[in-house]
Short mmCIF file of C-alpha atoms and ligand atoms in Angstrom, two decimals:
data_model
loop_
_atom_site.label_atom_id
_atom_site.label_comp_id
_atom_site.label_asym_id
_atom_site.label_seq_id
_atom_site.Cartn_x
_atom_site.Cartn_y
_atom_site.Cartn_z
CA MET A 1 0.00 0.00 0.00
CA ARG A 2 1.32 3.44 -0.96
CA ILE A 3 0.60 6.03 1.72
CA VAL A 4 1.33 9.75 1.39
CA VAL A 5 1.47 11.84 4.57
CA LEU A 6 1.54 15.66 4.65
CA ALA A 7 3.55 16.31 7.79
CA GLY A 8 4.65 19.15 10.02
CA GLY A 9 7.08 18.69 12.90
CA ILE A 10 6.53 16.97 16.23
CA GLY A 11 2.90 15.81 15.81
CA GLY A 12 3.52 14.62 12.26
CA ALA A 13 6.72 12.80 13.17
CA ARG A 14 5.22 11.01 16.17
CA PHE A 15 2.17 9.99 14.15
CA LEU A 16 4.46 8.61 11.42
CA ARG A 17 6.17 6.39 13.98
CA GLY A 18 2.75 4.95 14.86
CA LEU A 19 1.85 4.57 11.20
CA LYS A 20 5.05 2.64 10.49
CA SER A 21 4.22 0.27 13.29
CA ALA A 22 0.56 -0.09 12.20
CA ALA A 23 1.46 -0.63 8.53
CA PRO A 24 4.99 -2.10 8.49
CA ASP A 25 4.81 -3.13 4.84
CA ALA A 26 3.43 0.16 3.53
CA ASP A 27 5.46 2.30 1.16
CA ILE A 28 5.26 5.68 2.91
CA THR A 29 6.09 9.02 1.29
CA VAL A 30 6.20 12.03 3.60
CA ILE A 31 5.70 15.48 2.13
CA GLY A 32 7.32 17.73 4.71
CA ASN A 33 6.53 21.34 5.52
CA THR A 34 9.41 23.72 4.80
CA GLY A 35 7.59 26.95 5.69
CA ASP A 36 9.19 26.79 9.18
CA ASP A 37 12.66 26.90 7.62
CA ILE A 38 14.95 29.65 8.80
CA HIS A 39 18.42 30.93 7.91
CA LEU A 40 20.58 31.38 10.99
CA PHE A 41 24.32 31.98 11.24
CA GLY A 42 24.52 31.56 7.48
CA LEU A 43 22.97 28.09 7.71
CA LYS A 44 19.71 26.73 6.38
CA VAL A 45 17.70 25.10 9.15
CA CYS A 46 14.71 22.89 8.23
CA PRO A 47 13.05 22.12 11.58
CA ASP A 48 10.14 20.02 10.34
CA LEU A 49 12.17 17.89 7.91
CA ASP A 50 14.77 17.31 10.63
CA THR A 51 12.15 16.47 13.24
CA VAL A 52 10.70 13.77 10.96
CA MET A 53 14.17 12.50 10.03
CA TYR A 54 15.51 12.38 13.61
CA THR A 55 12.28 10.95 15.07
CA LEU A 56 12.05 8.09 12.58
CA GLY A 57 15.82 7.61 12.53
CA GLY A 58 16.16 7.31 16.32
CA GLY A 59 18.09 10.54 16.92
CA ILE A 60 15.39 12.81 18.34
CA ASN A 61 15.38 14.35 21.79
CA GLU A 62 12.22 12.55 22.96
CA ASP A 63 11.44 14.96 25.79
CA GLN A 64 11.27 18.11 23.70
CA GLY A 65 10.27 16.44 20.42
CA TRP A 66 12.79 18.44 18.34
CA GLY A 67 16.57 18.56 18.12
CA ARG A 68 19.05 15.78 18.84
CA THR A 69 19.31 13.43 21.75
CA ASP A 70 22.45 13.66 23.89
CA GLU A 71 22.96 17.24 22.74
CA SER A 72 25.43 19.93 23.87
CA PHE A 73 25.42 23.66 23.13
CA THR A 74 29.08 24.68 22.96
CA VAL A 75 28.81 26.35 19.53
CA LYS A 76 25.77 28.35 20.63
CA GLU A 77 27.60 29.47 23.78
CA GLU A 78 30.67 30.46 21.78
CA LEU A 79 28.51 32.45 19.34
CA ALA A 80 26.85 34.18 22.31
CA ALA A 81 30.31 35.07 23.66
CA TYR A 82 30.87 36.94 20.39
CA GLY A 83 27.52 38.63 20.91
CA VAL A 84 26.11 36.74 17.94
CA GLY A 85 22.49 35.65 18.22
CA PRO A 86 19.68 34.89 18.16
CA SER A 87 19.95 33.37 21.61
CA TRP A 88 16.30 32.31 21.66
CA PHE A 89 16.69 29.50 19.10
CA GLY A 90 18.31 26.39 20.55
CA LEU A 91 20.67 24.93 17.97
CA GLY A 92 22.81 22.20 19.49
CA ASP A 93 26.24 21.02 18.39
CA ARG A 94 25.06 17.75 16.84
CA ASP A 95 22.18 19.51 15.11
CA PHE A 96 24.60 22.14 13.73
CA ALA A 97 26.34 19.40 11.74
CA THR A 98 23.11 18.65 9.87
CA HIS A 99 22.67 22.32 8.96
CA ILE A 100 26.30 22.61 7.87
CA VAL A 101 26.00 19.59 5.55
CA ARG A 102 22.68 20.86 4.19
CA THR A 103 23.98 24.38 3.55
CA GLN A 104 27.18 23.10 1.96
CA MET A 105 25.23 20.89 -0.45
CA LEU A 106 22.75 23.66 -1.28
CA SER A 107 25.67 26.03 -1.95
CA ALA A 108 27.15 23.42 -4.27
CA GLY A 109 23.92 23.52 -6.28
CA TYR A 110 21.98 20.50 -5.04
CA PRO A 111 18.23 21.07 -4.58
CA LEU A 112 16.75 20.64 -1.10
CA SER A 113 15.08 17.37 -2.16
CA ALA A 114 18.45 15.84 -3.07
CA VAL A 115 20.03 17.19 0.11
CA THR A 116 17.22 15.71 2.21
CA GLU A 117 17.72 12.35 0.52
CA ALA A 118 21.43 12.51 1.28
CA LEU A 119 20.80 13.35 4.95
CA CYS A 120 18.29 10.48 5.14
CA ASP A 121 20.99 8.11 3.88
CA ARG A 122 22.46 8.42 7.32
CA TRP A 123 19.22 8.33 9.33
CA GLN A 124 17.32 5.66 7.38
CA PRO A 125 13.89 6.93 8.50
CA GLY A 126 12.14 4.08 6.68
CA VAL A 127 10.00 6.51 4.66
CA ARG A 128 10.69 8.58 1.58
CA LEU A 129 11.00 12.13 2.93
CA LEU A 130 10.36 14.87 0.37
CA PRO A 131 10.33 18.60 1.08
CA MET A 132 7.08 20.13 -0.21
CA SER A 133 9.21 22.30 -2.52
CA ASP A 134 12.81 22.94 -3.47
CA ASP A 135 11.96 26.64 -3.60
CA ARG A 136 12.30 28.92 -0.61
CA VAL A 137 9.08 29.40 1.35
CA GLU A 138 9.08 31.14 4.74
CA THR A 139 6.04 31.54 6.91
CA HIS A 140 5.72 35.02 8.40
CA VAL A 141 3.26 36.18 11.03
CA ALA A 142 1.78 39.66 11.31
CA ILE A 143 1.33 40.85 14.89
CA GLU A 144 0.68 44.05 16.77
CA ASP A 145 3.91 44.83 18.58
CA PRO A 146 3.05 44.73 22.30
CA GLU A 147 5.44 47.64 23.04
CA SER A 148 4.96 50.05 20.14
CA GLY A 149 1.41 49.01 19.26
CA GLU A 150 2.49 49.01 15.63
CA ARG A 151 1.88 46.22 13.13
CA ARG A 152 5.01 44.15 12.60
CA VAL A 153 5.79 41.02 10.63
CA VAL A 154 8.02 38.38 12.18
CA HIS A 155 9.40 35.04 11.01
CA PHE A 156 7.27 32.10 12.16
CA GLN A 157 10.07 30.84 14.45
CA GLU A 158 10.32 34.23 16.14
CA TYR A 159 6.56 34.16 16.74
CA TRP A 160 6.55 30.51 17.90
CA VAL A 161 9.76 30.15 19.85
CA LYS A 162 10.75 33.67 20.97
CA MET A 163 7.27 35.10 21.55
CA ARG A 164 5.64 31.74 22.42
CA ALA A 165 2.64 32.97 20.37
CA ALA A 166 1.80 35.20 23.33
CA VAL A 167 0.21 37.87 21.12
CA ASP A 168 -2.54 37.26 18.61
CA ALA A 169 -1.50 36.47 15.05
CA GLN A 170 -3.29 38.89 12.72
CA ALA A 171 -2.22 37.11 9.55
CA VAL A 172 -0.10 34.13 8.59
CA VAL A 173 1.64 34.39 5.23
CA PRO A 174 3.66 31.60 3.60
CA VAL A 175 6.00 34.00 1.80
CA GLY A 176 7.13 32.58 -1.54
CA ALA A 177 4.57 29.78 -1.61
CA ASP A 178 2.66 31.27 -4.54
CA GLN A 179 5.81 31.10 -6.69
CA ALA A 180 6.99 27.72 -5.41
CA LYS A 181 6.81 24.49 -7.35
CA PRO A 182 6.20 21.10 -5.75
CA ALA A 183 9.49 19.24 -5.27
CA PRO A 184 10.24 16.42 -7.72
CA GLY A 185 8.17 13.37 -6.84
CA VAL A 186 5.53 15.18 -4.78
CA LEU A 187 2.72 15.29 -7.34
CA GLU A 188 3.62 11.83 -8.63
CA ALA A 189 3.43 10.36 -5.11
CA ILE A 190 0.03 11.96 -4.50
CA ALA A 191 -1.34 10.70 -7.82
CA ALA A 192 -0.06 7.16 -7.21
CA ALA A 193 -1.17 6.97 -3.55
CA ASP A 194 -3.63 4.40 -2.20
CA LEU A 195 -4.18 6.61 0.85
CA ILE A 196 -3.39 10.21 1.80
CA LEU A 197 -3.18 11.16 5.46
CA PHE A 198 -3.19 14.51 7.26
CA PRO A 199 -1.62 13.70 10.64
CA PRO A 200 -2.49 15.75 13.74
CA SER A 201 -0.19 18.52 12.50
CA ASN A 202 -0.95 22.23 12.58
CA PRO A 203 -3.69 22.86 9.96
CA VAL A 204 -2.45 26.37 9.20
CA VAL A 205 1.34 26.53 9.43
CA SER A 206 2.10 22.86 8.65
CA VAL A 207 -0.50 21.11 6.45
CA GLY A 208 -1.89 24.48 5.31
CA THR A 209 1.53 25.63 4.11
CA ILE A 210 2.10 22.42 2.16
CA LEU A 211 -1.32 22.83 0.53
CA ALA A 212 -0.41 26.44 -0.34
CA VAL A 213 2.23 25.30 -2.84
CA PRO A 214 0.42 25.60 -6.18
CA GLY A 215 -0.51 22.18 -7.50
CA ILE A 216 -0.44 20.27 -4.21
CA ARG A 217 -3.96 21.12 -2.99
CA GLU A 218 -5.32 20.38 -6.47
CA ALA A 219 -3.46 17.06 -6.66
CA VAL A 220 -4.82 15.98 -3.25
CA ALA A 221 -8.35 17.03 -4.20
CA GLU A 222 -8.17 15.13 -7.49
CA ALA A 223 -6.37 12.05 -6.15
CA ALA A 224 -8.10 8.71 -6.55
CA ALA A 225 -7.01 7.79 -3.02
CA PRO A 226 -9.13 8.56 0.03
CA VAL A 227 -7.87 11.44 2.19
CA VAL A 228 -8.17 10.96 5.95
CA GLY A 229 -7.16 13.45 8.63
CA LEU A 230 -6.71 13.30 12.39
CA SER A 231 -7.71 16.28 14.49
CA PRO A 232 -4.89 18.16 16.23
CA ILE A 233 -7.56 19.82 18.38
CA VAL A 234 -8.96 17.87 21.30
CA GLY A 235 -11.65 19.25 23.58
CA GLY A 236 -11.34 22.71 22.07
CA ALA A 237 -7.58 23.09 22.54
CA PRO A 238 -4.49 22.05 20.60
CA VAL A 239 -2.96 18.81 21.84
CA ARG A 240 0.45 20.49 21.52
CA GLY A 241 1.75 23.89 20.53
CA MET A 242 -0.29 27.00 19.99
CA ALA A 243 -2.35 26.09 16.94
CA ASP A 244 -5.32 28.05 18.31
CA LYS A 245 -3.41 31.31 17.72
CA VAL A 246 -2.83 30.68 14.05
CA LEU A 247 -6.29 29.15 13.52
CA ALA A 248 -7.81 32.39 14.82
CA ALA A 249 -5.73 34.31 12.28
CA VAL A 250 -7.48 32.45 9.45
CA GLY A 251 -10.89 32.78 11.10
CA VAL A 252 -11.21 29.14 12.18
CA GLU A 253 -12.44 28.18 15.63
CA SER A 254 -10.27 25.84 17.68
CA THR A 255 -12.57 22.85 17.52
CA ALA A 256 -12.13 19.47 15.87
CA ALA A 257 -15.21 20.09 13.69
CA ALA A 258 -14.14 23.57 12.57
CA VAL A 259 -10.74 22.24 11.42
CA ALA A 260 -12.46 19.49 9.39
CA LEU A 261 -14.76 22.05 7.76
CA HIS A 262 -11.75 24.31 7.12
CA TYR A 263 -10.17 21.53 5.04
CA GLY A 264 -13.62 20.76 3.65
CA SER A 265 -15.21 17.82 1.89
CA GLY A 266 -13.41 18.87 -1.31
CA LEU A 267 -10.21 17.61 0.31
CA LEU A 268 -11.21 15.28 3.13
CA ASP A 269 -13.03 11.96 2.83
CA GLY A 270 -12.58 11.02 6.46
CA TRP A 271 -11.83 12.75 9.77
CA LEU A 272 -10.98 11.32 13.16
CA VAL A 273 -11.85 13.30 16.26
CA ASP A 274 -10.99 12.41 19.83
CA THR A 275 -13.58 10.67 22.00
CA ALA A 276 -13.81 13.96 23.93
CA ASP A 277 -15.24 15.48 20.75
CA ALA A 278 -17.72 12.67 19.97
CA GLY A 279 -20.43 15.33 19.99
CA SER A 280 -19.02 16.88 16.82
CA VAL A 281 -19.19 13.70 14.68
CA ALA A 282 -22.67 14.52 13.34
CA GLU A 283 -21.65 18.05 12.30
CA VAL A 284 -18.63 16.78 10.37
CA ALA A 285 -20.64 13.96 8.78
CA ALA A 286 -23.32 16.46 7.75
CA ALA A 287 -20.64 18.27 5.76
CA GLY A 288 -20.04 15.10 3.74
CA ILE A 289 -16.93 13.93 5.63
CA ARG A 290 -17.01 10.45 7.17
CA CYS A 291 -16.19 10.94 10.83
CA ARG A 292 -15.46 8.80 13.87
CA ALA A 293 -14.48 9.51 17.47
CA VAL A 294 -11.49 7.51 18.74
CA PRO A 295 -8.73 8.20 21.29
CA LEU A 296 -6.32 10.70 19.69
CA MET A 297 -3.72 11.30 22.39
CA MET A 298 -0.27 10.08 21.30
CA THR A 299 0.64 9.11 24.85
CA ASP A 300 2.82 6.16 23.85
CA ALA A 301 3.80 4.02 20.86
CA GLU A 302 0.80 1.69 21.16
CA ALA A 303 -1.73 4.52 21.47
CA THR A 304 -0.20 6.18 18.41
CA ALA A 305 -0.23 2.94 16.39
CA ALA A 306 -3.89 2.48 17.36
CA MET A 307 -4.66 5.96 15.96
CA ALA A 308 -2.96 5.02 12.70
CA ARG A 309 -4.98 1.77 12.55
CA GLU A 310 -8.19 3.77 13.00
CA ALA A 311 -7.14 6.07 10.13
CA LEU A 312 -6.49 3.04 7.91
CA ALA A 313 -9.87 1.55 8.86
CA LEU A 314 -11.71 4.80 8.12
CA ALA A 315 -9.93 5.02 4.78
CA GLY A 316 -11.08 1.47 3.99
CA GLU A 317 -14.69 2.59 4.48
CA ALA A 318 -14.25 5.78 2.46
CA ARG A 319 -12.76 3.97 -0.50
N1 FO1 B 401 11.43 24.86 19.47
C1 FO1 B 401 11.48 25.58 20.61
O1 FO1 B 401 10.46 25.67 21.28
N2 FO1 B 401 12.63 26.20 21.02
C2 FO1 B 401 13.78 26.11 20.31
O2 FO1 B 401 14.79 26.69 20.70
C3 FO1 B 401 13.76 25.31 19.12
C4 FO1 B 401 14.91 25.11 18.36
C5 FO1 B 401 14.87 24.22 17.28
C6 FO1 B 401 16.04 23.91 16.59
C7 FO1 B 401 16.03 23.00 15.55
C8 FO1 B 401 14.82 22.39 15.19
O3 FO1 B 401 14.81 21.49 14.19
C9 FO1 B 401 13.65 22.70 15.84
C10 FO1 B 401 13.66 23.61 16.91
N3 FO1 B 401 12.49 23.90 17.61
C11 FO1 B 401 12.54 24.68 18.74
C12 FO1 B 401 11.19 23.37 17.16
C13 FO1 B 401 10.54 24.30 16.11
O4 FO1 B 401 10.65 25.62 16.43
C14 FO1 B 401 9.01 24.18 15.99
O5 FO1 B 401 8.43 23.35 16.92
C15 FO1 B 401 8.59 23.76 14.64
O6 FO1 B 401 9.13 24.55 13.61
C16 FO1 B 401 7.07 23.72 14.51
O7 FO1 B 401 6.82 22.60 13.78
#
């Protein structure tokens, strides 16, 4: 079975681990969000691609869900001693090596998709990991500066990590997405898929950014395969992160049903909500999306694999 997954960072990566265990023989292609990418210290950092690669390759820091296990921060401390920041973004020594290799290969002319394949040669994530695009896309967030009261636009990582999404997002813009092309293999994988999954990743800045690359939304909508998503919102709040802030910016309520309707029946065939949201099943079904309430907390490997099995079962019905 060929499965395509549109993934963001931590939630997407953890779900993929469960999917691999639930469908060990499946041929899985991951289309990774690159809107979170940032250039720091002259290096190209791809947080979501790396989170998927490290998580599936056994190198992730399990507690925080991003960055490397057994990490040290000597380079960051040395940079700080030179007064070189930003200090708010935690790049560790082991992680730095990944960004150095990536930047070196990009400078030599390799596209991001080829670089990602080369990095995955080391990590063997057991999936085919494709960036959504080889072109530069950077998500920016418009906010009202809490000090000056003026409108300001910041990089997504500054909003997420430095500001902890403490102020409302007025707009979320995937800068460059409208000019970006899907990376080689992306449209082909979607067209050839037997199943397309939206994991419990952020619907705006992760899955939404991938869908913003011209051609990808259309390919998913036209695919012969059923499309099944898992709600990242449980009981009216994001399971992780601050998805409610960016959902508000696109006028979507933070409920499992509202996220399903935001994707819409033009994209989604099936939607899983948590048992806490069983009351919203009828509303989603009324919109023409097959819906079921099942436990959606990725508390451990077995719970996550069970979620993936439910997604596969729902897809079987939607087919
Ligand atoms: N998240 C944080 O909350 N703080 C950090 O300092 C941080 C650094 C970081 C470095 C490399 C990397 O791959 C991810 C990192 N993240 C950090 C996670 C990242 O900011 C976001 O969670 C994702 O971009 C959202 O998917």
